[in-house]
Amino acid sequence: MSETHTLTTYDAILDAITTNNGSDGSAEIHNPATGELVGTYQVHDENDLNDAVAAARAAQPDWEAQGDHARCELLNKFADAIEAAAEPLARLLSQEQGKPLNGPNARFEVGACAAWLRATASFESPDYTAVDDDITATVHYRALGVVGAIGPWNWPMMITIWQIAPALRMGNTVVVKPSGYTPLSVSALVAIANTVLPKDVLHIVTGSGGVGAALTTHPGIDKIMFTGSTETGKKIIEASAGNITRLTLELGGNDAAVVLDDVDPQAIAEDLFWGAFINTGQTCAAAKRIYVPDAIYDEVAEALVAIAKKMPMGNGLDENNVLGPLQNKAQFDIVDGLVKAAKDGGARVLVGGDPDYDAPGYFYPVTIVADIDPDNPLVAEEQFGPAVPLIRYSELDQAIAWANSLDVGLGASVWSADAGKAREVAARLQAGTVWINKHGAVDPRVPFGGIKSSGYGVEFGTEGLKGLAYPQAINT
Ligand code: NDP
C-alpha cells in the first residue's frame, strides 16, 4: 500500500465527506434497512455549482496537456486507492444504499469500480490516420471540456465510475452530481479520487432538486452523462437545447427475458433468478418480465420459487444476507402498488407480495407473480424492485411481439439449450444488449446503451471513449 492512500478507514472517509466545504445547511442520510443515521452531507447551492464549474474549467487545459499515458496512470492509481479502502467503502455503501455486503452487492460494486477504472485505462486510443494518394487525415479525439455526471441511487458508485472514468481518460474535467438518496457513497469515491488526481480535475456538488437541473443548463458544461429515469432524461434533453450541450442518456428499462421450451428449468433457474433480482431488483438492466412457454411454465415457476425461498433478505451488514431493502420509501410504494395491481388483475402470487408495513426498513419480500395479463401494469411498467411477473405464452412469435411491444429497449435475454436458435431470437429483440442464458452481465469492453426511450449514446469500451470527445480531423 502506498503512502498516498490516506483515506483507508471508515472514520477517515466519513470525516472527509462530512466537512462543510462552503455552503450553509446539511442534510441527513438514514439507513433504509434500519432508519439509523448514517451521516450528514453538505447541501450545495448554485453558487457552489458555479465555483465548481469555474475551477474545473480552469484546470481542464493542464489536465488535457498531461497526455493520455499520464491520465491512464492516474486512473490506475485511483483504482489502487479504491482497493486500499474497499471494505470501508462497501460498509458505507451498504448502510446508505441498503444493499448487503455479500452476494452481488456492495463488495461486488466496489470491486467493479476498480475493475472499470483499470479497463478504461487499458483501451486503445480511438485516434487514427486515413491515408491515400490524395490526403493524409489525422483524426484525434479531443476533450470536450467540462463534463457533468448525474447519477442514480441504485448502483451509485459503479455508475459514477462508468461516467467519470472515460471522461477523465479523454482529458475532460468533471463535476459529479449524485442522487440525493446516495450522496455519501459518491462523495467518498470522489474524496478518494482526489487523493491521487491533480487539484480541481474532479468536483462534486450534492443536494436534491435544483442543483442537478442547474448543472444541465450551465453554460460552462460541455457534456452531460446522465443515468436515471426516462422522465428526468426528457427534462435534460430540453435543458440541453440552450447551450447545445451533448448528452449520453442511460434511462429506464423494462427488460424482457424470453425462455424457450428446450431449456432445463432447474439448470437455468439460479441465473434467471439473479438476472431478475440482482440488487434486490433495483437494476436498470435486470429481467423485469419473464416470458415462459406453456410446456414448461410450472417447472420454471417452481424452480424460481424454490430459489426465492432460500435467499436471505435483511440488514446489509449481516454477512448472511444477499437481498436488502428498497432504497427509499417512494420505490417501496411503486413496487407495492404494482403488486397490488397484479393481484387486482387476477394474477397468482406464488411467493411474497405480503410486506410487513409496520416493520422497520423498506423491505419488500421477493415476489414472483404467475398467470398475469401481458398488459398488466406489473408487466408494462418498470417496477425497479423485487417483484417479477411470469407471463405464459404458447407461440414464440407472440412472446417476441410482447417483448418488443414497449417503448423501452435497454436489455433483453433469451434462454435456450440451442445456441443457434437463441441467436435467431436475439436478433429479433429490440434492445441495446441481448444476453443469451444470462441477463445483465455488463462488461467494460462491450458497448452498453439503450434504444427507444431507454436513451441514446453508449458507454464502455472504445465506443464509450468516443462519447467523451470530439474527433478533430487534421487534413493535409
Ligand atoms: P431519477 O431520474 O429520479 O434521478 C437520477 C438523477 O437525476 C439524480 O441524481 C437526480 O437528483 C437527478 N435529477 C432529478 N431531476 C433532475 C433534473 N431536472 N435535471 C437534472 N438532474 C435531475 O432516477 P433514479 O435515481 O430514481 O434512478 C432510477 C431510474 O434510473 C430507473 O428508471 C432506472 O431504470 C434508471 N437507471 C438506468 C440505468 C441505465 O444504465 N440505463 C442504470 C441505472 C438506473 P436528485 O436526487 O437531486 O433528484
Short mmCIF file of C-alpha atoms and ligand atoms in Angstrom, two decimals:
data_model
loop_
_atom_site.label_atom_id
_atom_site.label_comp_id
_atom_site.label_asym_id
_atom_site.label_seq_id
_atom_site.Cartn_x
_atom_site.Cartn_y
_atom_site.Cartn_z
CA MET A 1 0.00 0.00 0.00
CA SER A 2 1.49 3.34 -0.98
CA GLU A 3 1.63 6.28 1.43
CA THR A 4 -0.66 8.29 -0.88
CA HIS A 5 -3.59 6.18 0.34
CA THR A 6 -4.69 8.48 3.11
CA LEU A 7 -8.37 7.55 3.12
CA THR A 8 -8.43 3.92 4.15
CA THR A 9 -10.60 3.78 7.26
CA TYR A 10 -14.34 4.25 7.65
CA ASP A 11 -13.93 7.15 10.12
CA ALA A 12 -11.38 8.97 7.95
CA ILE A 13 -13.65 8.66 4.90
CA LEU A 14 -16.73 9.86 6.77
CA ASP A 15 -14.76 12.79 8.25
CA ALA A 16 -13.55 13.81 4.79
CA ILE A 17 -17.00 13.85 3.23
CA THR A 18 -18.96 15.48 6.02
CA THR A 19 -16.68 18.54 6.16
CA ASN A 20 -18.52 21.77 5.48
CA ASN A 21 -16.97 22.98 2.25
CA GLY A 22 -18.70 26.23 1.56
CA SER A 23 -22.46 26.45 1.76
CA ASP A 24 -24.88 26.61 4.64
CA GLY A 25 -27.06 23.69 5.50
CA SER A 26 -26.59 19.98 5.71
CA ALA A 27 -28.92 17.03 5.34
CA GLU A 28 -29.05 13.61 6.97
CA ILE A 29 -28.85 10.19 5.36
CA HIS A 30 -30.56 7.26 7.08
CA ASN A 31 -30.03 3.55 6.53
CA PRO A 32 -33.00 2.20 4.51
CA ALA A 33 -32.76 -1.11 6.41
CA THR A 34 -32.93 0.33 9.93
CA GLY A 35 -33.68 4.05 9.79
CA GLU A 36 -30.43 4.75 11.68
CA LEU A 37 -28.40 7.85 10.88
CA VAL A 38 -25.50 7.07 8.54
CA GLY A 39 -24.09 10.58 8.21
CA THR A 40 -24.73 14.15 7.13
CA TYR A 41 -23.71 15.85 3.93
CA GLN A 42 -23.42 19.40 2.71
CA VAL A 43 -26.30 20.60 0.53
CA HIS A 44 -24.82 22.72 -2.22
CA ASP A 45 -26.45 25.63 -4.00
CA GLU A 46 -25.95 27.33 -7.35
CA ASN A 47 -23.02 29.41 -6.06
CA ASP A 48 -21.20 26.22 -5.12
CA LEU A 49 -22.01 24.82 -8.54
CA ASN A 50 -20.65 27.94 -10.26
CA ASP A 51 -17.43 27.70 -8.21
CA ALA A 52 -17.04 24.00 -9.06
CA VAL A 53 -17.58 24.55 -12.80
CA ALA A 54 -15.21 27.54 -12.88
CA ALA A 55 -12.46 25.61 -11.09
CA ALA A 56 -12.98 22.57 -13.36
CA ARG A 57 -12.77 24.81 -16.46
CA ALA A 58 -9.57 26.42 -15.24
CA ALA A 59 -7.99 23.02 -14.58
CA GLN A 60 -9.03 21.39 -17.87
CA PRO A 61 -6.29 22.59 -20.27
CA ASP A 62 -3.48 21.37 -17.99
CA TRP A 63 -5.26 18.07 -17.45
CA GLU A 64 -5.60 17.54 -21.19
CA ALA A 65 -1.98 18.60 -21.72
CA GLN A 66 -0.76 15.87 -19.34
CA GLY A 67 -1.38 13.41 -22.15
CA ASP A 68 -3.16 10.10 -22.41
CA HIS A 69 -0.43 7.99 -20.81
CA ALA A 70 -0.24 10.11 -17.65
CA ARG A 71 -4.01 10.18 -17.29
CA CYS A 72 -4.22 6.38 -17.65
CA GLU A 73 -1.60 6.00 -14.91
CA LEU A 74 -3.69 8.18 -12.63
CA LEU A 75 -6.83 6.14 -13.35
CA ASN A 76 -4.90 3.06 -12.26
CA LYS A 77 -3.73 4.88 -9.11
CA PHE A 78 -7.34 5.81 -8.40
CA ALA A 79 -8.18 2.09 -8.68
CA ASP A 80 -5.35 1.29 -6.22
CA ALA A 81 -6.75 3.85 -3.76
CA ILE A 82 -10.23 2.33 -4.02
CA GLU A 83 -8.83 -1.13 -3.36
CA ALA A 84 -6.95 0.19 -0.32
CA ALA A 85 -10.29 1.43 1.07
CA ALA A 86 -12.51 -1.34 -0.30
CA GLU A 87 -14.04 -2.63 2.93
CA PRO A 88 -14.94 0.77 4.47
CA LEU A 89 -16.35 1.87 1.11
CA ALA A 90 -18.51 -1.26 0.94
CA ARG A 91 -19.75 -0.68 4.52
CA LEU A 92 -20.69 2.91 3.73
CA LEU A 93 -22.42 1.88 0.51
CA SER A 94 -24.31 -0.88 2.30
CA GLN A 95 -25.56 1.46 5.01
CA GLU A 96 -26.54 4.26 2.67
CA GLN A 97 -27.95 2.29 -0.25
CA GLY A 98 -29.17 -0.72 1.73
CA LYS A 99 -27.53 -3.43 -0.39
CA PRO A 100 -25.84 -6.27 1.52
CA LEU A 101 -22.07 -6.50 1.80
CA ASN A 102 -22.28 -10.05 0.49
CA GLY A 103 -23.57 -11.52 -2.78
CA PRO A 104 -23.57 -9.45 -5.99
CA ASN A 105 -23.91 -6.30 -3.90
CA ALA A 106 -21.73 -3.79 -2.01
CA ARG A 107 -18.33 -5.50 -2.11
CA PHE A 108 -19.02 -6.53 -5.70
CA GLU A 109 -19.85 -2.90 -6.59
CA VAL A 110 -16.67 -1.51 -5.03
CA GLY A 111 -14.63 -4.19 -6.82
CA ALA A 112 -16.31 -3.26 -10.10
CA CYS A 113 -15.29 0.39 -9.62
CA ALA A 114 -11.62 -0.54 -9.52
CA ALA A 115 -12.01 -3.03 -12.39
CA TRP A 116 -13.77 -0.48 -14.61
CA LEU A 117 -11.08 2.14 -13.97
CA ARG A 118 -8.32 -0.29 -14.93
CA ALA A 119 -10.19 -1.46 -18.02
CA THR A 120 -10.89 2.11 -19.13
CA ALA A 121 -7.19 2.92 -18.77
CA SER A 122 -6.31 -0.10 -20.94
CA PHE A 123 -8.43 0.58 -24.05
CA GLU A 124 -6.70 1.55 -27.23
CA SER A 125 -6.98 5.22 -28.11
CA PRO A 126 -9.64 5.81 -30.79
CA ASP A 127 -7.27 8.13 -32.74
CA TYR A 128 -6.48 7.06 -36.33
CA THR A 129 -4.98 8.26 -39.60
CA ALA A 130 -6.64 7.93 -43.02
CA VAL A 131 -4.14 7.98 -45.89
CA ASP A 132 -4.46 7.58 -49.65
CA ASP A 133 -2.86 9.21 -52.70
CA ASP A 134 -4.70 12.50 -52.17
CA ILE A 135 -4.86 13.08 -48.42
CA THR A 136 -3.44 12.33 -45.03
CA ALA A 137 -6.09 12.98 -42.38
CA THR A 138 -5.19 12.50 -38.74
CA VAL A 139 -8.24 12.07 -36.54
CA HIS A 140 -7.53 12.91 -32.94
CA TYR A 141 -10.23 12.58 -30.28
CA ARG A 142 -10.01 15.81 -28.25
CA ALA A 143 -11.52 16.51 -24.85
CA LEU A 144 -14.88 18.25 -24.83
CA GLY A 145 -14.10 20.38 -21.75
CA VAL A 146 -16.09 20.04 -18.53
CA VAL A 147 -18.42 17.06 -18.13
CA GLY A 148 -21.40 16.97 -15.74
CA ALA A 149 -22.05 13.45 -14.38
CA ILE A 150 -25.53 12.90 -12.92
CA GLY A 151 -26.30 9.50 -11.44
CA PRO A 152 -28.99 7.41 -9.74
CA TRP A 153 -29.17 5.71 -6.32
CA ASN A 154 -29.20 2.01 -7.28
CA TRP A 155 -25.52 1.42 -8.15
CA PRO A 156 -24.27 4.87 -7.12
CA MET A 157 -20.53 4.20 -7.00
CA MET A 158 -20.27 1.97 -10.06
CA ILE A 159 -22.36 4.20 -12.30
CA THR A 160 -20.34 7.25 -11.23
CA ILE A 161 -17.19 5.41 -12.29
CA TRP A 162 -18.83 4.47 -15.61
CA GLN A 163 -19.34 8.18 -16.22
CA ILE A 164 -16.14 9.72 -14.89
CA ALA A 165 -13.53 7.14 -15.95
CA PRO A 166 -13.90 7.71 -19.73
CA ALA A 167 -14.42 11.45 -19.18
CA LEU A 168 -11.13 11.77 -17.30
CA ARG A 169 -9.28 9.43 -19.67
CA MET A 170 -10.20 11.65 -22.64
CA GLY A 171 -8.88 14.80 -20.90
CA ASN A 172 -12.09 16.31 -19.57
CA THR A 173 -12.55 17.63 -16.07
CA VAL A 174 -15.74 16.61 -14.28
CA VAL A 175 -18.43 17.88 -11.92
CA VAL A 176 -20.37 15.00 -10.36
CA LYS A 177 -23.96 15.33 -9.08
CA PRO A 178 -25.06 12.19 -7.23
CA SER A 179 -28.63 11.25 -6.36
CA GLY A 180 -29.98 12.98 -3.27
CA TYR A 181 -30.53 9.47 -1.84
CA THR A 182 -26.87 8.38 -2.08
CA PRO A 183 -24.55 11.39 -1.80
CA LEU A 184 -22.25 9.86 0.84
CA SER A 185 -21.12 6.86 -1.23
CA VAL A 186 -20.33 9.03 -4.24
CA SER A 187 -18.68 11.75 -2.13
CA ALA A 188 -16.44 9.05 -0.63
CA LEU A 189 -15.43 7.90 -4.09
CA VAL A 190 -14.65 11.46 -5.19
CA ALA A 191 -12.67 12.14 -1.99
CA ILE A 192 -10.57 9.03 -2.69
CA ALA A 193 -10.07 10.05 -6.32
CA ASN A 194 -8.86 13.42 -5.12
CA THR A 195 -6.07 11.83 -3.10
CA VAL A 196 -4.46 10.95 -6.45
CA LEU A 197 -5.81 13.35 -9.09
CA PRO A 198 -4.47 16.90 -9.62
CA LYS A 199 -6.40 19.65 -7.88
CA ASP A 200 -9.72 20.71 -9.42
CA VAL A 201 -9.93 17.94 -12.03
CA LEU A 202 -12.85 16.27 -10.24
CA HIS A 203 -15.57 18.08 -8.26
CA ILE A 204 -18.81 17.06 -6.63
CA VAL A 205 -21.94 19.05 -5.86
CA THR A 206 -24.60 17.43 -3.68
CA GLY A 207 -28.23 18.15 -2.95
CA SER A 208 -31.66 17.19 -4.20
CA GLY A 209 -33.75 19.01 -6.75
CA GLY A 210 -32.34 22.28 -8.10
CA VAL A 211 -28.62 21.69 -8.30
CA GLY A 212 -28.94 18.82 -10.81
CA ALA A 213 -31.18 20.90 -13.06
CA ALA A 214 -28.80 23.88 -12.74
CA LEU A 215 -25.91 21.69 -13.87
CA THR A 216 -27.78 20.73 -17.05
CA THR A 217 -28.32 24.37 -18.10
CA HIS A 218 -24.91 25.66 -17.02
CA PRO A 219 -23.05 27.35 -19.89
CA GLY A 220 -19.74 26.04 -18.56
CA ILE A 221 -20.76 22.40 -19.04
CA ASP A 222 -19.89 20.81 -22.39
CA LYS A 223 -21.43 17.37 -21.93
CA ILE A 224 -23.86 15.66 -19.57
CA MET A 225 -23.52 11.98 -18.75
CA PHE A 226 -26.89 11.05 -17.27
CA THR A 227 -28.15 7.80 -15.80
CA GLY A 228 -31.62 7.83 -14.30
CA SER A 229 -35.28 7.76 -15.17
CA THR A 230 -36.73 8.41 -18.62
CA GLU A 231 -38.82 11.22 -17.13
CA THR A 232 -35.74 13.12 -15.91
CA GLY A 233 -33.94 12.27 -19.16
CA LYS A 234 -36.62 14.12 -21.12
CA LYS A 235 -36.13 17.21 -18.94
CA ILE A 236 -32.38 17.04 -19.56
CA ILE A 237 -32.93 16.86 -23.31
CA GLU A 238 -35.00 20.05 -23.10
CA ALA A 239 -32.40 21.72 -20.87
CA SER A 240 -29.63 20.82 -23.32
CA ALA A 241 -31.13 22.99 -26.06
CA GLY A 242 -29.93 26.26 -24.52
CA ASN A 243 -26.21 25.53 -24.84
CA ILE A 244 -26.41 22.67 -27.39
CA THR A 245 -24.97 20.50 -24.63
CA ARG A 246 -24.00 16.99 -25.73
CA LEU A 247 -25.73 14.14 -23.90
CA THR A 248 -25.31 10.48 -23.14
CA LEU A 249 -28.57 9.20 -21.67
CA GLU A 250 -28.84 5.83 -19.89
CA LEU A 251 -32.52 5.79 -18.96
CA GLY A 252 -35.11 3.39 -17.62
CA GLY A 253 -35.66 -0.10 -18.93
CA ASN A 254 -38.16 -2.92 -18.71
CA ASP A 255 -36.08 -5.83 -19.95
CA ALA A 256 -37.80 -8.94 -21.25
CA ALA A 257 -36.37 -12.42 -20.67
CA VAL A 258 -37.69 -14.90 -23.24
CA VAL A 259 -37.40 -18.53 -22.13
CA LEU A 260 -37.59 -21.13 -24.93
CA ASP A 261 -39.19 -24.54 -24.47
CA ASP A 262 -35.95 -26.51 -24.83
CA VAL A 263 -34.34 -25.40 -21.54
CA ASP A 264 -33.93 -27.44 -18.38
CA PRO A 265 -35.78 -25.28 -15.82
CA GLN A 266 -33.58 -26.44 -12.92
CA ALA A 267 -30.41 -25.65 -14.85
CA ILE A 268 -31.35 -22.04 -15.67
CA ALA A 269 -33.27 -21.14 -12.51
CA GLU A 270 -30.47 -19.66 -10.42
CA ASP A 271 -29.05 -17.49 -13.23
CA LEU A 272 -32.55 -16.39 -14.18
CA PHE A 273 -33.30 -15.53 -10.54
CA TRP A 274 -30.22 -13.31 -10.24
CA GLY A 275 -30.89 -11.81 -13.67
CA ALA A 276 -34.13 -10.51 -12.18
CA PHE A 277 -33.30 -9.96 -8.50
CA ILE A 278 -29.72 -8.63 -8.56
CA ASN A 279 -29.51 -5.66 -6.19
CA THR A 280 -32.99 -6.67 -4.98
CA GLY A 281 -34.37 -5.87 -8.43
CA GLN A 282 -33.12 -2.26 -8.37
CA THR A 283 -31.06 -2.58 -11.54
CA CYS A 284 -31.60 -0.86 -14.88
CA ALA A 285 -30.79 -3.92 -16.98
CA ALA A 286 -32.49 -6.62 -14.88
CA ALA A 287 -35.04 -9.11 -16.23
CA LYS A 288 -38.26 -7.31 -15.34
CA ARG A 289 -40.77 -9.51 -17.23
CA ILE A 290 -40.15 -13.18 -17.95
CA TYR A 291 -41.95 -14.87 -20.85
CA VAL A 292 -42.26 -18.63 -20.27
CA PRO A 293 -43.74 -21.23 -22.65
CA ASP A 294 -46.77 -23.23 -21.60
CA ALA A 295 -44.91 -26.54 -21.90
CA ILE A 296 -42.50 -25.79 -19.02
CA TYR A 297 -44.32 -22.93 -17.28
CA ASP A 298 -45.00 -24.70 -13.99
CA GLU A 299 -41.49 -26.18 -13.77
CA VAL A 300 -39.82 -22.81 -14.35
CA ALA A 301 -42.13 -21.14 -11.81
CA GLU A 302 -41.48 -23.84 -9.18
CA ALA A 303 -37.70 -23.71 -9.68
CA LEU A 304 -37.66 -19.89 -9.29
CA VAL A 305 -39.87 -20.02 -6.20
CA ALA A 306 -37.62 -22.64 -4.58
CA ILE A 307 -34.61 -20.34 -5.04
CA ALA A 308 -36.53 -17.26 -3.87
CA LYS A 309 -37.44 -19.03 -0.63
CA LYS A 310 -33.83 -19.77 0.29
CA MET A 311 -32.30 -16.33 -0.42
CA PRO A 312 -31.92 -14.40 2.86
CA MET A 313 -33.06 -10.76 2.90
CA GLY A 314 -32.22 -8.30 5.68
CA ASN A 315 -29.78 -5.74 7.06
CA GLY A 316 -26.88 -5.41 4.64
CA LEU A 317 -24.21 -5.53 7.36
CA ASP A 318 -25.29 -9.07 8.28
CA GLU A 319 -23.00 -11.36 6.27
CA ASN A 320 -25.80 -13.90 5.76
CA ASN A 321 -27.96 -11.62 3.67
CA VAL A 322 -27.85 -11.38 -0.12
CA LEU A 323 -31.01 -9.29 -0.61
CA GLY A 324 -31.73 -5.95 1.05
CA PRO A 325 -34.43 -3.32 1.39
CA LEU A 326 -35.72 -0.98 -1.30
CA GLN A 327 -33.54 2.10 -1.14
CA ASN A 328 -36.33 4.54 -0.39
CA LYS A 329 -40.00 4.82 0.52
CA ALA A 330 -41.02 6.13 -2.93
CA GLN A 331 -39.61 2.99 -4.60
CA PHE A 332 -41.24 0.75 -1.97
CA ASP A 333 -44.60 2.36 -2.80
CA ILE A 334 -44.08 1.83 -6.56
CA VAL A 335 -43.36 -1.89 -6.09
CA ASP A 336 -46.22 -2.30 -3.61
CA GLY A 337 -48.65 -0.54 -5.96
CA LEU A 338 -47.66 -2.69 -8.93
CA VAL A 339 -48.05 -5.95 -7.00
CA LYS A 340 -51.49 -4.76 -5.83
CA ALA A 341 -52.38 -4.03 -9.48
CA ALA A 342 -51.31 -7.57 -10.40
CA LYS A 343 -53.49 -9.07 -7.66
CA ASP A 344 -56.41 -6.85 -8.70
CA GLY A 345 -55.94 -8.09 -12.27
CA GLY A 346 -56.38 -11.71 -11.15
CA ALA A 347 -52.72 -12.82 -11.21
CA ARG A 348 -51.47 -15.53 -8.83
CA VAL A 349 -48.77 -14.55 -6.31
CA LEU A 350 -46.55 -17.62 -5.97
CA VAL A 351 -44.27 -16.20 -3.28
CA GLY A 352 -44.04 -12.83 -1.46
CA GLY A 353 -46.44 -9.99 -2.09
CA ASP A 354 -47.07 -9.56 1.64
CA PRO A 355 -44.73 -6.89 3.10
CA ASP A 356 -44.80 -6.16 6.83
CA TYR A 357 -45.78 -2.48 6.71
CA ASP A 358 -45.04 -2.00 10.43
CA ALA A 359 -41.52 -3.45 10.44
CA PRO A 360 -38.51 -1.08 10.27
CA GLY A 361 -36.89 -0.57 6.87
CA TYR A 362 -38.26 -0.60 3.32
CA PHE A 363 -38.21 -4.36 2.96
CA TYR A 364 -40.38 -5.85 0.24
CA PRO A 365 -40.23 -9.67 0.05
CA VAL A 366 -39.09 -11.41 -3.12
CA THR A 367 -42.29 -11.70 -5.12
CA ILE A 368 -43.00 -13.92 -8.12
CA VAL A 369 -46.32 -13.48 -9.89
CA ALA A 370 -47.84 -16.03 -12.29
CA ASP A 371 -50.65 -16.09 -14.83
CA ILE A 372 -50.64 -12.35 -15.29
CA ASP A 373 -52.15 -10.46 -18.23
CA PRO A 374 -49.40 -9.35 -20.65
CA ASP A 375 -50.57 -5.76 -20.36
CA ASN A 376 -50.96 -5.65 -16.56
CA PRO A 377 -49.07 -2.65 -15.04
CA LEU A 378 -46.60 -5.03 -13.31
CA VAL A 379 -45.57 -6.12 -16.83
CA ALA A 380 -45.92 -2.84 -18.73
CA GLU A 381 -44.26 -0.53 -16.19
CA GLU A 382 -40.76 -0.63 -14.70
CA GLN A 383 -41.04 -2.00 -11.14
CA PHE A 384 -37.34 -1.49 -10.21
CA GLY A 385 -37.69 -3.81 -7.25
CA PRO A 386 -38.09 -7.45 -6.16
CA ALA A 387 -41.39 -8.32 -7.86
CA VAL A 388 -41.26 -10.18 -11.16
CA PRO A 389 -44.12 -11.34 -13.44
CA LEU A 390 -44.00 -14.66 -15.33
CA ILE A 391 -46.05 -14.28 -18.50
CA ARG A 392 -47.30 -17.51 -20.08
CA TYR A 393 -47.05 -17.94 -23.86
CA SER A 394 -47.85 -20.66 -26.35
CA GLU A 395 -46.39 -19.20 -29.60
CA LEU A 396 -42.80 -17.89 -29.67
CA ASP A 397 -43.77 -15.18 -32.19
CA GLN A 398 -46.30 -13.89 -29.69
CA ALA A 399 -43.67 -13.77 -26.92
CA ILE A 400 -41.28 -11.85 -29.18
CA ALA A 401 -44.04 -9.42 -30.15
CA TRP A 402 -44.86 -8.83 -26.47
CA ALA A 403 -41.17 -8.40 -25.63
CA ASN A 404 -40.86 -5.71 -28.33
CA SER A 405 -44.16 -4.01 -27.58
CA LEU A 406 -42.92 -1.49 -25.02
CA ASP A 407 -41.31 1.86 -25.70
CA VAL A 408 -38.04 0.92 -23.96
CA GLY A 409 -35.09 -1.13 -25.14
CA LEU A 410 -32.16 -1.33 -22.74
CA GLY A 411 -31.51 -5.09 -22.43
CA ALA A 412 -33.20 -8.42 -23.10
CA SER A 413 -32.30 -12.10 -22.82
CA VAL A 414 -33.00 -15.42 -24.48
CA TRP A 415 -32.78 -18.71 -22.58
CA SER A 416 -32.27 -21.83 -24.70
CA ALA A 417 -30.25 -25.03 -24.97
CA ASP A 418 -29.84 -24.38 -28.72
CA ALA A 419 -27.22 -21.67 -29.38
CA GLY A 420 -28.31 -21.12 -32.99
CA LYS A 421 -31.98 -20.77 -32.10
CA ALA A 422 -31.11 -18.42 -29.24
CA ARG A 423 -29.14 -16.16 -31.62
CA GLU A 424 -32.03 -16.11 -34.08
CA VAL A 425 -34.43 -14.98 -31.38
CA ALA A 426 -31.88 -12.50 -30.00
CA ALA A 427 -31.65 -10.81 -33.41
CA ARG A 428 -35.42 -10.26 -33.36
CA LEU A 429 -35.43 -8.50 -29.97
CA GLN A 430 -35.33 -4.70 -29.83
CA ALA A 431 -32.71 -3.82 -27.21
CA GLY A 432 -29.19 -2.38 -26.96
CA THR A 433 -27.91 -5.64 -25.46
CA VAL A 434 -29.34 -9.16 -25.73
CA TRP A 435 -27.80 -11.74 -23.42
CA ILE A 436 -28.05 -15.49 -24.02
CA ASN A 437 -28.57 -17.72 -20.97
CA LYS A 438 -27.75 -14.83 -18.62
CA HIS A 439 -29.11 -11.35 -18.02
CA GLY A 440 -27.48 -8.04 -17.11
CA ALA A 441 -23.84 -9.13 -17.25
CA VAL A 442 -22.19 -5.89 -18.37
CA ASP A 443 -18.53 -5.82 -19.37
CA PRO A 444 -16.26 -2.76 -19.56
CA ARG A 445 -15.08 -3.78 -23.06
CA VAL A 446 -18.55 -4.11 -24.60
CA PRO A 447 -20.64 -1.06 -25.58
CA PHE A 448 -23.76 -0.66 -23.45
CA GLY A 449 -26.71 1.63 -24.08
CA GLY A 450 -30.40 1.68 -24.81
CA ILE A 451 -32.71 2.32 -27.73
CA LYS A 452 -36.21 3.86 -27.82
CA SER A 453 -36.98 5.63 -24.50
CA SER A 454 -34.07 3.89 -22.78
CA GLY A 455 -31.83 6.64 -24.10
CA TYR A 456 -29.06 7.29 -26.57
CA GLY A 457 -25.30 7.16 -26.64
CA VAL A 458 -23.23 4.25 -25.37
CA GLU A 459 -20.84 3.66 -22.52
CA PHE A 460 -17.82 1.33 -22.18
CA GLY A 461 -15.01 0.31 -24.49
CA THR A 462 -13.53 2.47 -27.20
CA GLU A 463 -17.07 3.40 -28.32
CA GLY A 464 -17.60 4.85 -24.86
CA LEU A 465 -14.37 6.87 -25.01
CA LYS A 466 -15.57 8.48 -28.25
CA GLY A 467 -18.66 9.75 -26.43
CA LEU A 468 -16.46 11.92 -24.20
CA ALA A 469 -14.52 13.55 -27.02
CA TYR A 470 -14.89 15.09 -30.45
CA PRO A 471 -12.99 13.81 -33.47
CA GLN A 472 -10.75 16.63 -34.68
CA ALA A 473 -9.50 15.94 -38.19
CA ILE A 474 -6.22 17.49 -39.33
CA ASN A 475 -6.46 17.16 -43.08
CA THR A 476 -3.39 17.74 -45.27
P1 NDP B 1 -34.05 9.97 -11.32
O1 NDP B 1 -34.24 10.32 -12.75
O2 NDP B 1 -35.11 10.30 -10.37
O3 NDP B 1 -32.74 10.67 -10.75
C1 NDP B 1 -31.47 10.48 -11.35
C2 NDP B 1 -30.59 11.68 -11.07
O4 NDP B 1 -31.11 12.83 -11.74
C3 NDP B 1 -30.47 12.05 -9.61
O5 NDP B 1 -29.14 12.42 -9.35
C4 NDP B 1 -31.41 13.24 -9.52
O6 NDP B 1 -31.07 14.10 -8.48
C5 NDP B 1 -31.17 13.93 -10.84
N1 NDP B 1 -32.22 14.84 -11.28
C6 NDP B 1 -33.53 14.85 -10.93
N2 NDP B 1 -34.18 15.82 -11.62
C7 NDP B 1 -33.26 16.41 -12.41
C8 NDP B 1 -33.32 17.46 -13.39
N3 NDP B 1 -34.46 18.08 -13.68
N4 NDP B 1 -32.20 17.78 -14.03
C9 NDP B 1 -31.05 17.14 -13.78
N5 NDP B 1 -30.92 16.15 -12.88
C10 NDP B 1 -32.02 15.79 -12.21
O7 NDP B 1 -33.71 8.43 -11.31
P2 NDP B 1 -33.49 7.47 -10.05
O8 NDP B 1 -32.35 7.97 -9.23
O9 NDP B 1 -34.79 7.24 -9.40
O10 NDP B 1 -32.97 6.13 -10.76
C11 NDP B 1 -33.83 5.12 -11.15
C12 NDP B 1 -34.01 5.14 -12.65
O11 NDP B 1 -32.74 5.12 -13.29
C13 NDP B 1 -34.73 3.92 -13.17
O12 NDP B 1 -35.66 4.29 -14.16
C14 NDP B 1 -33.63 3.09 -13.83
O13 NDP B 1 -34.06 2.23 -14.86
C15 NDP B 1 -32.72 4.15 -14.33
N6 NDP B 1 -31.38 3.62 -14.49
C16 NDP B 1 -30.89 3.45 -15.75
C17 NDP B 1 -29.65 2.87 -15.94
C18 NDP B 1 -29.08 2.70 -17.32
O14 NDP B 1 -27.88 2.43 -17.44
N7 NDP B 1 -29.84 2.87 -18.38
C19 NDP B 1 -28.85 2.39 -14.81
C20 NDP B 1 -29.45 2.65 -13.53
C21 NDP B 1 -30.68 3.24 -13.39
P3 NDP B 1 -32.00 14.29 -7.19
O15 NDP B 1 -31.77 13.10 -6.36
O16 NDP B 1 -31.42 15.51 -6.64
O17 NDP B 1 -33.43 14.43 -7.65
#
